[in-house]
CSV table of C-alpha atoms in Angstrom, one decimal:
chain,number,residue,atom,x,y,z
T,28,MET,CA,19.0,43.9,-27.5
T,29,SER,CA,15.9,46.9,-28.0
T,30,SER,CA,15.9,50.2,-28.1
T,31,CYS,CA,17.5,47.4,-26.3
T,32,THR,CA,16.1,47.7,-22.8
T,33,ALA,CA,18.6,48.9,-20.3
T,34,LEU,CA,17.7,46.1,-17.9
T,35,ARG,CA,18.0,43.1,-20.1
T,36,ALA,CA,21.1,42.1,-18.2
T,37,LEU,CA,18.9,41.0,-15.4
T,38,ALA,CA,17.1,38.5,-17.6
T,39,VAL,CA,16.7,35.2,-16.1
T,40,LEU,CA,17.6,32.7,-18.8
T,41,VAL,CA,16.3,29.3,-18.1
T,42,TRP,CA,18.9,26.7,-18.8
T,43,VAL,CA,16.4,24.1,-19.8
T,44,ALA,CA,13.4,23.5,-22.1
T,45,ALA,CA,11.1,20.8,-23.5
T,46,ALA,CA,11.0,17.1,-24.0
T,47,TYR,CA,9.1,15.3,-26.6
T,48,PRO,CA,8.5,16.5,-30.1
T,49,VAL,CA,4.8,17.2,-30.4
T,50,VAL,CA,2.4,18.1,-33.2
T,51,PHE,CA,1.4,21.8,-33.0
T,52,ARG,CA,-0.9,24.0,-35.0
T,53,ALA,CA,1.3,27.1,-35.3
T,54,ARG,CA,1.0,29.0,-38.5
T,55,PRO,CA,4.4,28.6,-40.1
T,56,VAL,CA,6.6,31.8,-40.2
T,57,GLN,CA,8.1,32.6,-43.5
T,58,ALA,CA,11.8,31.6,-43.6
T,59,GLY,CA,14.4,34.3,-44.1
T,60,LEU,CA,17.2,36.3,-42.4
T,61,ALA,CA,15.9,38.8,-39.9
T,62,VAL,CA,17.8,41.4,-37.8
T,63,ASN,CA,17.4,44.3,-35.3
T,64,TRP,CA,18.3,47.7,-36.6
T,65,GLY,CA,19.0,50.0,-33.7
T,66,THR,CA,19.5,53.7,-34.3
T,67,ARG,CA,21.2,55.0,-31.1
T,68,ALA,CA,24.3,56.3,-32.7
T,69,LEU,CA,26.0,59.7,-32.7
T,70,HIS,CA,27.0,59.3,-36.3
T,71,PRO,CA,24.4,56.8,-37.7
T,72,LEU,CA,25.1,55.0,-40.9
T,73,PRO,CA,22.9,56.7,-43.5
T,74,GLY,CA,19.6,55.0,-44.0
T,75,ASP,CA,19.9,54.3,-47.8
T,76,ILE,CA,23.4,52.7,-47.2
T,77,THR,CA,22.0,50.6,-44.3
T,78,VAL,CA,19.1,49.3,-46.4
T,79,ARG,CA,21.5,48.3,-49.1
T,80,LEU,CA,23.7,46.6,-46.5
T,81,LEU,CA,20.6,44.6,-45.4
T,82,ARG,CA,19.7,43.6,-49.0
T,83,ASP,CA,23.3,42.7,-50.0
T,84,ASN,CA,23.5,40.3,-47.0
T,85,GLY,CA,20.1,38.7,-47.5
T,86,PHE,CA,18.2,40.2,-44.6
T,87,ASP,CA,14.6,40.4,-45.7
T,88,LYS,CA,13.1,41.2,-42.3
T,89,VAL,CA,14.1,44.0,-39.9
T,90,LYS,CA,12.9,45.1,-36.5
T,91,LEU,CA,13.0,48.8,-35.4
T,92,PHE,CA,12.6,49.6,-31.8
T,93,GLU,CA,10.6,52.7,-32.5
T,94,ALA,CA,9.0,54.3,-35.6
T,95,ASP,CA,12.2,56.1,-36.6
T,96,PRO,CA,11.3,58.3,-39.6
T,97,PRO,CA,14.7,58.2,-41.5
T,98,ALA,CA,14.9,54.4,-41.2
T,99,LEU,CA,11.3,53.9,-42.3
T,100,ARG,CA,11.7,56.2,-45.3
T,101,ALA,CA,14.9,54.4,-46.3
T,102,LEU,CA,12.9,51.1,-46.2
T,103,ALA,CA,10.4,52.4,-48.7
T,104,HIS,CA,9.8,50.0,-51.6
T,105,SER,CA,12.9,48.0,-50.4
T,106,GLY,CA,11.1,44.6,-50.3
T,107,ILE,CA,12.1,44.3,-46.6
T,108,GLN,CA,9.4,43.3,-44.1
T,109,VAL,CA,9.4,45.6,-41.1
T,110,MET,CA,8.4,45.2,-37.4
T,111,ILE,CA,8.2,48.6,-35.7
T,112,GLY,CA,8.1,49.1,-32.0
T,113,LEU,CA,5.8,51.2,-29.8
T,114,PRO,CA,8.1,52.1,-26.8
T,115,ASN,CA,7.2,51.3,-23.2
T,116,ASP,CA,6.9,55.0,-22.3
T,117,LEU,CA,3.9,55.2,-24.7
T,118,LEU,CA,2.1,52.2,-23.3
T,119,ALA,CA,0.0,54.1,-20.7
T,120,GLY,CA,-1.1,56.7,-23.1
T,121,VAL,CA,-2.1,54.2,-25.8
T,122,ALA,CA,-3.8,52.0,-23.2
T,123,GLY,CA,-5.9,54.8,-21.8
T,124,SER,CA,-7.0,56.4,-25.0
T,125,MET,CA,-8.4,54.8,-28.2
T,126,ASN,CA,-7.8,58.1,-29.9
T,127,ALA,CA,-4.1,58.0,-29.0
T,128,ALA,CA,-3.8,54.5,-30.4
T,129,GLU,CA,-5.5,55.5,-33.6
T,130,GLN,CA,-3.2,58.6,-34.0
T,131,TRP,CA,-0.1,56.5,-33.4
T,132,VAL,CA,-1.2,53.9,-36.0
T,133,LEU,CA,-2.1,56.7,-38.4
T,134,GLN,CA,1.2,58.5,-38.1
T,135,ASN,CA,3.6,55.5,-37.8
T,136,VAL,CA,1.9,52.7,-39.7
T,137,SER,CA,-0.7,54.0,-42.2
T,138,ASN,CA,1.5,56.9,-43.2
T,139,TYR,CA,4.5,54.8,-44.1
T,140,VAL,CA,2.5,52.0,-45.7
T,141,SER,CA,0.4,54.2,-48.0
T,142,ARG,CA,2.6,57.2,-48.6
T,143,TYR,CA,6.0,55.5,-48.7
T,144,GLY,CA,5.3,51.9,-49.5
T,145,VAL,CA,7.0,50.5,-46.4
T,146,ASP,CA,6.1,46.8,-46.0
T,147,ILE,CA,5.2,46.9,-42.3
T,148,ARG,CA,4.1,43.5,-41.0
T,149,TYR,CA,4.1,43.8,-37.2
T,150,VAL,CA,3.7,46.3,-34.5
T,151,ALA,CA,5.7,45.4,-31.4
T,152,VAL,CA,3.7,46.8,-28.5
T,153,GLY,CA,6.2,47.6,-25.7
T,154,ASN,CA,9.6,46.0,-25.2
T,155,GLU,CA,10.0,43.4,-22.4
T,156,PRO,CA,7.3,45.1,-20.4
T,157,PHE,CA,7.0,42.3,-17.8
T,158,LEU,CA,10.7,42.3,-16.7
T,159,LYS,CA,10.9,41.6,-12.9
T,160,SER,CA,13.1,44.6,-12.5
T,161,TYR,CA,10.3,46.9,-13.7
T,162,LYS,CA,8.4,45.9,-10.6
T,163,GLY,CA,5.1,45.8,-12.4
T,164,LYS,CA,5.3,49.3,-13.9
T,165,PHE,CA,4.0,48.3,-17.3
T,166,GLU,CA,1.9,45.3,-16.5
T,167,SER,CA,-1.5,47.0,-16.3
T,168,ALA,CA,-1.0,48.9,-19.5
T,169,THR,CA,0.4,46.3,-21.8
T,170,LEU,CA,-2.7,44.3,-22.7
T,171,PRO,CA,-5.1,47.3,-23.0
T,172,ALA,CA,-2.4,48.9,-25.3
T,173,VAL,CA,-2.3,45.8,-27.4
T,174,GLN,CA,-6.1,45.7,-27.7
T,175,ASN,CA,-6.3,49.4,-28.7
T,176,VAL,CA,-3.5,49.1,-31.3
T,177,GLN,CA,-5.3,46.0,-32.7
T,178,ALA,CA,-8.6,48.0,-32.9
T,179,ALA,CA,-6.8,50.9,-34.5
T,180,LEU,CA,-5.3,48.6,-37.1
T,181,VAL,CA,-8.7,47.3,-37.9
T,182,LYS,CA,-10.2,50.8,-38.2
T,183,ALA,CA,-7.3,51.7,-40.5
T,184,GLY,CA,-8.0,48.7,-42.7
T,185,LEU,CA,-4.6,47.2,-42.0
T,186,ALA,CA,-5.3,44.3,-39.7
T,187,ARG,CA,-4.8,41.7,-42.3
T,188,GLN,CA,-1.4,43.0,-43.3
T,189,VAL,CA,-0.1,44.3,-40.0
T,190,ARG,CA,-0.2,42.0,-36.9
T,191,VAL,CA,0.5,42.7,-33.3
T,192,THR,CA,3.1,41.2,-31.0
T,193,VAL,CA,4.8,41.9,-27.6
T,194,PRO,CA,8.5,41.2,-27.3
T,195,LEU,CA,9.1,39.5,-24.0
T,196,ASN,CA,12.1,38.7,-21.9
T,197,ALA,CA,12.8,35.1,-21.0
T,198,ASP,CA,12.1,35.8,-17.4
T,199,VAL,CA,8.3,35.6,-18.0
T,200,TYR,CA,8.6,31.8,-17.7
T,201,GLU,CA,10.5,29.3,-15.6
T,202,SER,CA,11.1,25.6,-15.0
T,203,PRO,CA,10.8,24.6,-11.3
T,204,ASP,CA,12.9,21.4,-11.8
T,205,GLY,CA,15.2,22.6,-14.5
T,206,LYS,CA,13.5,20.6,-17.3
T,207,PRO,CA,11.9,22.3,-20.3
T,208,SER,CA,8.8,20.1,-20.1
T,209,SER,CA,8.1,21.6,-16.7
T,210,GLY,CA,8.0,25.1,-18.1
T,211,ASP,CA,5.3,27.5,-16.9
T,212,PHE,CA,4.7,31.2,-16.7
T,213,ARG,CA,6.0,33.1,-13.8
T,214,PRO,CA,3.4,32.8,-11.1
T,215,ASP,CA,2.9,36.6,-10.5
T,216,ILE,CA,2.0,37.2,-14.2
T,217,SER,CA,0.5,33.8,-15.2
T,218,GLY,CA,-3.0,35.1,-15.6
T,219,LEU,CA,-1.8,38.2,-17.5
T,220,MET,CA,0.3,36.0,-19.8
T,221,VAL,CA,-2.6,33.7,-20.6
T,222,SER,CA,-4.9,36.7,-21.4
T,223,LEU,CA,-2.3,38.4,-23.5
T,224,VAL,CA,-1.4,35.3,-25.6
T,225,ARG,CA,-5.0,34.4,-26.0
T,226,PHE,CA,-5.8,37.8,-27.4
T,227,LEU,CA,-2.8,37.6,-29.8
T,228,LEU,CA,-3.8,34.1,-30.9
T,229,ASP,CA,-7.4,35.1,-31.5
T,230,ASN,CA,-6.4,38.1,-33.6
T,231,GLY,CA,-3.7,36.5,-35.7
T,232,GLY,CA,-0.8,37.9,-33.8
T,233,ILE,CA,2.5,36.3,-32.8
T,234,LEU,CA,4.6,36.1,-29.7
T,235,ALA,CA,8.2,37.4,-29.7
T,236,ILE,CA,10.7,36.1,-27.1
T,237,ASN,CA,14.2,37.6,-26.5
T,238,ILE,CA,16.8,35.0,-25.6
T,239,TYR,CA,20.4,35.9,-24.5
T,240,PRO,CA,22.8,33.1,-23.6
T,241,PHE,CA,25.5,35.7,-23.3
T,242,LEU,CA,23.7,37.5,-20.4
T,243,SER,CA,23.5,34.2,-18.5
T,244,LEU,CA,27.2,33.7,-19.0
T,245,ASP,CA,28.1,37.3,-18.2
T,246,ALA,CA,26.0,37.4,-15.0
T,247,ASP,CA,27.0,34.0,-13.5
T,248,PRO,CA,30.6,32.9,-13.3
T,249,ASN,CA,29.5,29.4,-12.7
T,250,PHE,CA,27.4,29.2,-15.9
T,251,PRO,CA,28.8,26.4,-18.1
T,252,VAL,CA,30.5,28.2,-21.0
T,253,ASP,CA,30.1,25.6,-23.7
T,254,TYR,CA,26.3,25.3,-22.9
T,255,ALA,CA,25.9,28.9,-24.1
T,256,PHE,CA,27.0,28.0,-27.6
T,257,PHE,CA,25.6,25.8,-30.3
T,258,PRO,CA,27.6,22.5,-30.4
T,259,SER,CA,29.7,21.9,-33.5
T,260,PRO,CA,28.8,18.9,-35.6
T,261,GLY,CA,30.3,15.8,-34.1
T,262,ALA,CA,31.4,17.5,-30.9
T,263,PRO,CA,30.5,15.8,-27.6
T,264,PRO,CA,27.6,17.4,-25.8
T,265,SER,CA,28.2,19.9,-23.0
T,266,GLN,CA,28.4,18.3,-19.5
T,267,ALA,CA,25.7,20.7,-18.6
T,268,SER,CA,23.3,19.2,-21.1
T,269,VAL,CA,19.8,18.6,-19.8
T,270,GLN,CA,18.1,15.2,-20.2
T,271,ASP,CA,14.4,15.7,-20.4
T,272,GLY,CA,12.6,12.4,-21.1
T,273,ASN,CA,14.1,11.1,-24.3
T,274,VAL,CA,15.4,14.5,-25.4
T,275,LEU,CA,18.9,15.8,-24.6
T,276,TYR,CA,19.2,19.5,-24.6
T,277,THR,CA,22.8,20.5,-25.5
T,278,ASN,CA,22.5,24.3,-25.6
T,279,VAL,CA,20.7,27.0,-23.7
T,280,PHE,CA,18.8,28.3,-26.8
T,281,ASP,CA,16.9,25.1,-27.5
T,282,ALA,CA,16.3,24.6,-23.8
T,283,ASN,CA,15.1,28.2,-23.2
T,284,TYR,CA,12.8,28.3,-26.3
T,285,ASP,CA,11.2,25.0,-25.5
T,286,THR,CA,10.6,26.0,-21.9
T,287,LEU,CA,8.3,28.7,-23.3
T,288,ILE,CA,6.6,26.3,-25.7
T,289,ALA,CA,5.9,23.9,-22.8
T,290,ALA,CA,4.4,26.8,-20.8
T,291,LEU,CA,2.2,27.8,-23.7
T,292,GLU,CA,1.0,24.2,-24.2
T,293,LYS,CA,0.3,23.8,-20.5
T,294,HIS,CA,-2.3,26.6,-20.9
T,295,GLY,CA,-3.8,25.5,-24.2
T,296,LEU,CA,-1.9,28.1,-26.2
T,297,GLY,CA,0.5,25.9,-28.1
T,298,SER,CA,-0.6,27.1,-31.5
T,299,ILE,CA,0.7,30.6,-31.2
T,300,PRO,CA,3.6,31.4,-33.5
T,301,VAL,CA,6.7,32.3,-31.5
T,302,VAL,CA,9.5,34.2,-33.1
T,303,VAL,CA,12.8,35.1,-31.5
T,304,GLY,CA,12.8,38.9,-31.2
T,305,GLU,CA,16.4,39.3,-30.1
T,306,ILE,CA,19.4,37.0,-29.9
T,307,GLY,CA,23.1,37.6,-30.4
T,308,TRP,CA,26.6,38.1,-28.9
T,309,PRO,CA,28.5,41.3,-28.3
T,310,THR,CA,32.2,41.9,-29.2
T,311,ASP,CA,33.4,44.3,-26.6
T,312,GLY,CA,32.8,45.7,-23.1
T,313,SER,CA,33.0,42.4,-21.1
T,314,LYS,CA,35.2,39.5,-20.4
T,315,TYR,CA,33.1,37.2,-22.6
T,316,ALA,CA,32.3,39.9,-25.2
T,317,ASN,CA,34.9,39.5,-28.0
T,318,ALA,CA,35.0,38.8,-31.7
T,319,ALA,CA,36.0,35.2,-31.3
T,320,SER,CA,33.1,34.3,-29.1
T,321,ALA,CA,30.6,36.4,-31.1
T,322,HIS,CA,31.7,34.6,-34.3
T,323,LYS,CA,31.4,31.2,-32.6
T,324,PHE,CA,27.9,31.9,-31.4
T,325,ASN,CA,26.5,33.8,-34.4
T,326,GLN,CA,27.9,31.4,-36.9
T,327,GLY,CA,26.2,28.5,-35.1
T,328,LEU,CA,23.0,30.5,-35.0
T,329,PHE,CA,23.1,31.4,-38.7
T,330,ASP,CA,23.9,27.8,-39.6
T,331,ARG,CA,20.7,26.8,-37.7
T,332,ILE,CA,18.7,29.5,-39.4
T,333,VAL,CA,20.0,28.6,-42.9
T,334,ALA,CA,19.3,24.9,-42.3
T,335,GLY,CA,15.9,25.6,-40.9
T,336,LYS,CA,16.7,23.5,-37.8
T,337,GLY,CA,14.4,24.4,-34.9
T,338,THR,CA,14.1,22.9,-31.5
T,339,PRO,CA,12.8,19.5,-30.2
T,340,ARG,CA,9.3,20.9,-29.6
T,341,ARG,CA,9.2,23.1,-32.7
T,342,PRO,CA,11.5,21.4,-35.3
T,343,GLN,CA,11.0,24.2,-37.9
T,344,MET,CA,13.2,27.2,-37.1
T,345,PRO,CA,11.1,30.3,-36.5
T,346,ASP,CA,12.0,33.8,-37.7
T,347,VAL,CA,15.0,34.9,-35.6
T,348,TYR,CA,15.8,38.6,-35.4
T,349,VAL,CA,19.5,38.7,-34.7
T,350,PHE,CA,20.7,41.4,-32.4
T,351,ALA,CA,22.1,43.4,-33.9
T,352,LEU,CA,23.0,44.8,-37.3
T,353,LEU,CA,25.2,47.7,-36.2
T,354,ASP,CA,27.0,48.9,-33.1
T,355,GLU,CA,25.4,51.9,-31.3
T,356,ASP,CA,27.7,54.2,-29.5
T,357,ASN,CA,24.9,56.3,-27.9
T,358,LYS,CA,23.0,53.5,-26.1
T,359,SER,CA,22.6,53.3,-22.4
T,360,VAL,CA,25.3,51.2,-20.7
T,361,ASP,CA,23.3,50.6,-17.5
T,362,PRO,CA,23.3,46.8,-18.1
T,363,GLY,CA,27.0,46.9,-19.0
T,364,ASN,CA,29.5,48.3,-21.4
T,365,PHE,CA,28.7,45.5,-23.9
T,366,GLU,CA,25.4,47.2,-24.7
T,367,ARG,CA,27.1,49.3,-27.4
T,368,HIS,CA,28.8,46.4,-29.1
T,369,TRP,CA,26.2,43.9,-30.3
T,370,GLY,CA,26.5,44.6,-34.0
T,371,ILE,CA,27.5,42.0,-36.5
T,372,PHE,CA,28.9,45.0,-38.3
T,373,ASN,CA,30.9,47.9,-36.8
T,374,TYR,CA,29.3,51.3,-36.7
T,375,ASP,CA,30.3,52.0,-40.3
T,376,GLY,CA,28.9,48.7,-41.7
T,377,SER,CA,32.3,46.9,-41.9
T,378,PRO,CA,32.1,43.2,-40.8
T,379,LYS,CA,33.7,42.5,-37.4
T,380,TYR,CA,34.5,38.9,-38.4
T,381,ARG,CA,33.9,36.5,-41.2
T,382,LEU,CA,30.3,35.2,-41.0
T,383,SER,CA,29.2,32.7,-43.6
T,384,LEU,CA,25.6,32.6,-44.9
T,385,ALA,CA,24.0,30.1,-47.2
T,386,GLY,CA,26.4,28.3,-49.4
T,387,GLY,CA,29.4,29.6,-47.5
T,388,ARG,CA,28.8,33.1,-48.9
T,389,PRO,CA,30.4,35.7,-46.5
T,390,ILE,CA,28.7,38.8,-45.3
T,391,VAL,CA,29.7,41.9,-47.2
T,392,PRO,CA,30.4,45.4,-46.0
T,393,ALA,CA,28.4,48.5,-46.5
T,394,LYS,CA,29.1,50.4,-49.7
T,395,GLY,CA,29.4,54.1,-50.3
T,396,VAL,CA,30.4,55.1,-46.8
T,397,ARG,CA,32.3,58.4,-46.5
T,398,TYR,CA,34.4,59.2,-43.4
T,399,LEU,CA,35.7,62.3,-41.8
T,400,SER,CA,39.3,63.2,-42.5
T,401,LYS,CA,42.1,60.8,-41.5
T,402,GLN,CA,43.1,62.6,-38.3
T,403,TRP,CA,43.1,61.8,-34.7
T,404,CYS,CA,43.3,63.6,-31.4
T,405,VAL,CA,45.8,62.3,-28.9
T,406,LEU,CA,47.8,63.2,-25.8
T,407,ARG,CA,50.6,65.6,-26.7
T,408,PRO,CA,54.0,63.8,-26.8
T,409,ASP,CA,55.4,66.3,-24.3
T,410,ALA,CA,52.4,66.0,-21.9
T,411,SER,CA,52.4,63.5,-19.1
T,412,PRO,CA,49.6,61.1,-18.4
T,413,ALA,CA,50.3,61.9,-14.7
T,414,ASP,CA,49.5,65.6,-15.2
T,415,PRO,CA,46.8,66.4,-12.6
T,416,ALA,CA,44.6,67.9,-15.3
T,417,VAL,CA,44.5,64.6,-17.3
T,418,ALA,CA,42.0,62.7,-15.1
T,419,GLY,CA,39.4,65.4,-15.4
T,420,ALA,CA,39.9,65.7,-19.1
T,421,VAL,CA,39.5,62.0,-19.7
T,422,GLN,CA,36.4,61.9,-17.5
T,423,TYR,CA,34.9,64.8,-19.4
T,424,ALA,CA,35.8,63.2,-22.8
T,425,CYS,CA,34.2,59.9,-21.9
T,426,GLU,CA,31.0,61.5,-20.5
T,427,TYR,CA,30.2,62.8,-24.0
T,428,SER,CA,31.6,60.0,-26.1
T,429,ASP,CA,32.0,56.2,-26.0
T,430,CYS,CA,34.9,54.9,-24.0
T,431,THR,CA,33.4,51.4,-23.3
T,432,SER,CA,36.2,49.7,-25.2
T,433,LEU,CA,38.7,50.7,-22.5
T,434,GLY,CA,37.4,48.4,-19.9
T,435,ALA,CA,39.3,45.4,-18.6
T,436,GLY,CA,39.1,42.5,-21.0
T,437,SER,CA,37.9,44.8,-23.8
T,438,SER,CA,39.6,45.5,-27.1
T,439,CYS,CA,41.4,48.5,-25.8
T,440,GLY,CA,41.9,47.2,-22.3
T,441,GLY,CA,45.6,46.6,-22.9
T,442,LEU,CA,46.6,50.2,-23.6
T,443,ASP,CA,49.1,51.9,-21.4
T,444,ALA,CA,48.2,55.1,-19.6
T,445,ARG,CA,49.2,57.3,-22.5
T,446,GLY,CA,47.1,55.1,-24.9
T,447,ASN,CA,44.1,55.3,-22.6
T,448,VAL,CA,44.2,59.1,-22.5
T,449,SER,CA,44.7,59.4,-26.3
T,450,TYR,CA,41.8,57.0,-26.9
T,451,ALA,CA,39.4,59.0,-24.8
T,452,PHE,CA,40.5,62.3,-26.4
T,453,ASN,CA,40.0,60.9,-29.9
T,454,GLN,CA,36.6,59.5,-29.1
T,455,PHE,CA,35.4,63.0,-28.0
T,456,PHE,CA,37.1,64.6,-31.0
T,457,GLN,CA,35.4,62.2,-33.5
T,458,ALA,CA,32.0,62.6,-31.7
T,459,ALA,CA,32.4,66.3,-32.2
T,460,ASN,CA,32.9,65.9,-36.0
T,461,GLN,CA,36.6,66.6,-35.6
T,462,GLN,CA,36.2,70.3,-34.9
T,463,ARG,CA,39.5,71.6,-33.8
T,464,ALA,CA,38.1,73.1,-30.6
T,465,ALA,CA,37.2,69.5,-29.5
T,466,CYS,CA,40.9,68.7,-29.3
T,467,SER,CA,41.9,71.5,-27.0
T,468,PHE,CA,42.0,69.7,-23.6
T,469,ASN,CA,43.8,72.5,-21.7
T,470,ASN,CA,46.6,72.2,-24.2
T,471,LEU,CA,47.1,68.5,-23.3
T,472,SER,CA,46.2,67.2,-26.8
T,473,THR,CA,47.2,67.5,-30.4
T,474,ILE,CA,45.9,66.4,-33.8
T,475,VAL,CA,47.9,63.8,-35.7
T,476,THR,CA,47.6,62.2,-39.1
T,477,THR,CA,49.3,58.9,-38.3
T,478,ASP,CA,46.8,56.2,-37.1
T,479,PRO,CA,47.5,55.6,-33.4
T,480,SER,CA,45.6,52.2,-33.3
T,481,GLN,CA,47.4,49.5,-31.4
T,482,GLY,CA,46.8,45.7,-31.7
T,483,THR,CA,43.1,45.0,-31.2
T,484,CYS,CA,42.4,48.6,-30.2
T,485,ARG,CA,41.0,50.6,-33.1
T,486,PHE,CA,41.2,54.4,-32.9
T,487,GLU,CA,38.0,55.3,-34.9
T,488,ILE,CA,37.3,57.9,-37.5
T,489,MET,CA,33.6,58.7,-37.6
T,490,ILE,CA,31.2,58.6,-40.5
T,491,ASP,CA,30.7,61.9,-42.3
T,492,THR,CA,26.9,61.9,-42.0
T,493,GLY,CA,26.7,64.8,-44.4
T,494,ARG,CA,28.7,63.2,-47.3
T,495,HIS,CA,28.2,59.8,-48.7
T,496,GLU,CA,27.5,58.1,-52.0
T,497,LEU,CA,23.8,57.5,-52.5
T,498,THR,CA,22.7,54.0,-53.5
T,499,GLY,CA,20.1,54.8,-56.1
T,500,LYS,CA,17.6,56.5,-53.8
T,501,SER,CA,15.7,59.7,-54.8
T,502,SER,CA,16.8,63.2,-53.9
T,503,ALA,CA,14.6,62.7,-50.8
T,504,ALA,CA,17.3,60.4,-49.5
T,505,GLY,CA,19.8,63.2,-49.8
T,506,ALA,CA,17.5,65.4,-47.8
T,507,ARG,CA,17.3,62.8,-45.1
T,508,VAL,CA,21.1,62.7,-44.8
T,509,GLY,CA,21.2,66.4,-44.7
T,510,SER,CA,18.8,66.4,-41.8
T,511,SER,CA,20.9,63.8,-39.9
T,512,GLY,CA,23.9,65.9,-40.6
T,513,SER,CA,22.2,69.0,-39.2
T,514,TRP,CA,21.2,67.2,-36.1
T,515,SER,CA,24.8,66.0,-35.6
T,516,ALA,CA,26.1,69.6,-36.2
T,517,MET,CA,23.8,70.9,-33.4
T,518,LEU,CA,25.1,68.2,-31.1
T,519,VAL,CA,28.7,69.1,-32.1
T,520,LEU,CA,28.2,72.8,-31.3
T,521,GLY,CA,26.9,71.8,-27.8
T,522,LEU,CA,29.8,69.5,-27.2
T,523,VAL,CA,32.4,71.9,-28.3
T,524,GLY,CA,30.9,74.7,-26.3
T,525,LEU,CA,31.0,72.6,-23.2
T,526,ALA,CA,34.6,71.6,-23.9
T,527,VAL,CA,35.7,75.2,-24.3
T,528,ALA,CA,33.8,76.2,-21.2
T,529,ALA,CA,35.4,73.4,-19.2
T,530,TRP,CA,38.9,74.6,-20.0
């Protein structure tokens, strides 16, 4: 979920997909665990620790939404295959200038492959560029950008190692009668889709599709809940299951994926490899976003991945890039508060729930993480939540930190008024690296050393981005952490200055 595009919540997820198993010529995609690593965090988990987290849990493929230097350097000689993204805001420039494409490839692909030994396998050109909600903004630039990046890879001598793809949202295809076998591309972009896929196919590229059953459920109160999940072995099929010829589709993932395959086959493009670029379930920020539902969905997904069980039209499971590895507290919440809570792991690399991999082996937490001091900023015991100054203080605190867990139905939605205020104050305090000036809300707040967490609501202590145990990397890794810490310190000074000025 992209830099997870801010408009993915508008994705139209087809409930249906294909019918008969068919023989296809798709080049098989190497099996393995794959995941999206987003970096929109105020206190990011250090790169070397993140890479160890990936390796400890068997993830041998990772997708980055942009060519993030600290992440790419941390991936050096890691044995992890990398897909890096070229963001939508760069499409026009790369499409209009071959030199711009060559420079981007030189700086963000060649440099990391040759200088750092990063195993880059794919460049994802754009991110869901054909979303209906974009109103055609990126349509004219996407294919030329893909062509120029491909030409730049050829010129750099990397075209055999690094392939091109375009991650697309599920709203690029549809089924007029609700059956996967009737799948076709959206009429307004049908010609563009055919040209794009044909180019990818002719140049050894792949297609990536983002599928989000959660978004269907979150957007439509009438969407059948059980159809969003993978059925448990032996469980009766959902009443919303779709009969398509002799195939019964019992979950939205199979139906959605096969609808795309049917559309490709309809245009003679059925041999293109199709990976799942994003799929997952958030744990907070919405009625349906909770740890129990996320565990149910992701465990079913991982069971399918480990078993290699694909869909009726493509029985072999493709590479599936789970969204996401970690929570990101600095992402846009335009689609919804859940955008910051897609991680399998919390912001600090601790598991949110037990998730079993091959052989029942559970996922394991990040190692070597260091935290700020065990202290929290809360509403003073003698201060009243009804104080006229409190509302403005809370609004200010949440503007510069993450308060998305306070929403109705979220993990902190059950707090009383005092708890709400304290949570907001603490989020700001932690975002500002616990500087004392960040807990000076007009003398309404105080610092405590007793954990104020309540029930499902966790009052967080942030990662100390300047202090952590390295995991065997060179001194360069320490320098990266120092750079990240310096960036955080600059942010902190700005936040504290604003806080002081406000009061």
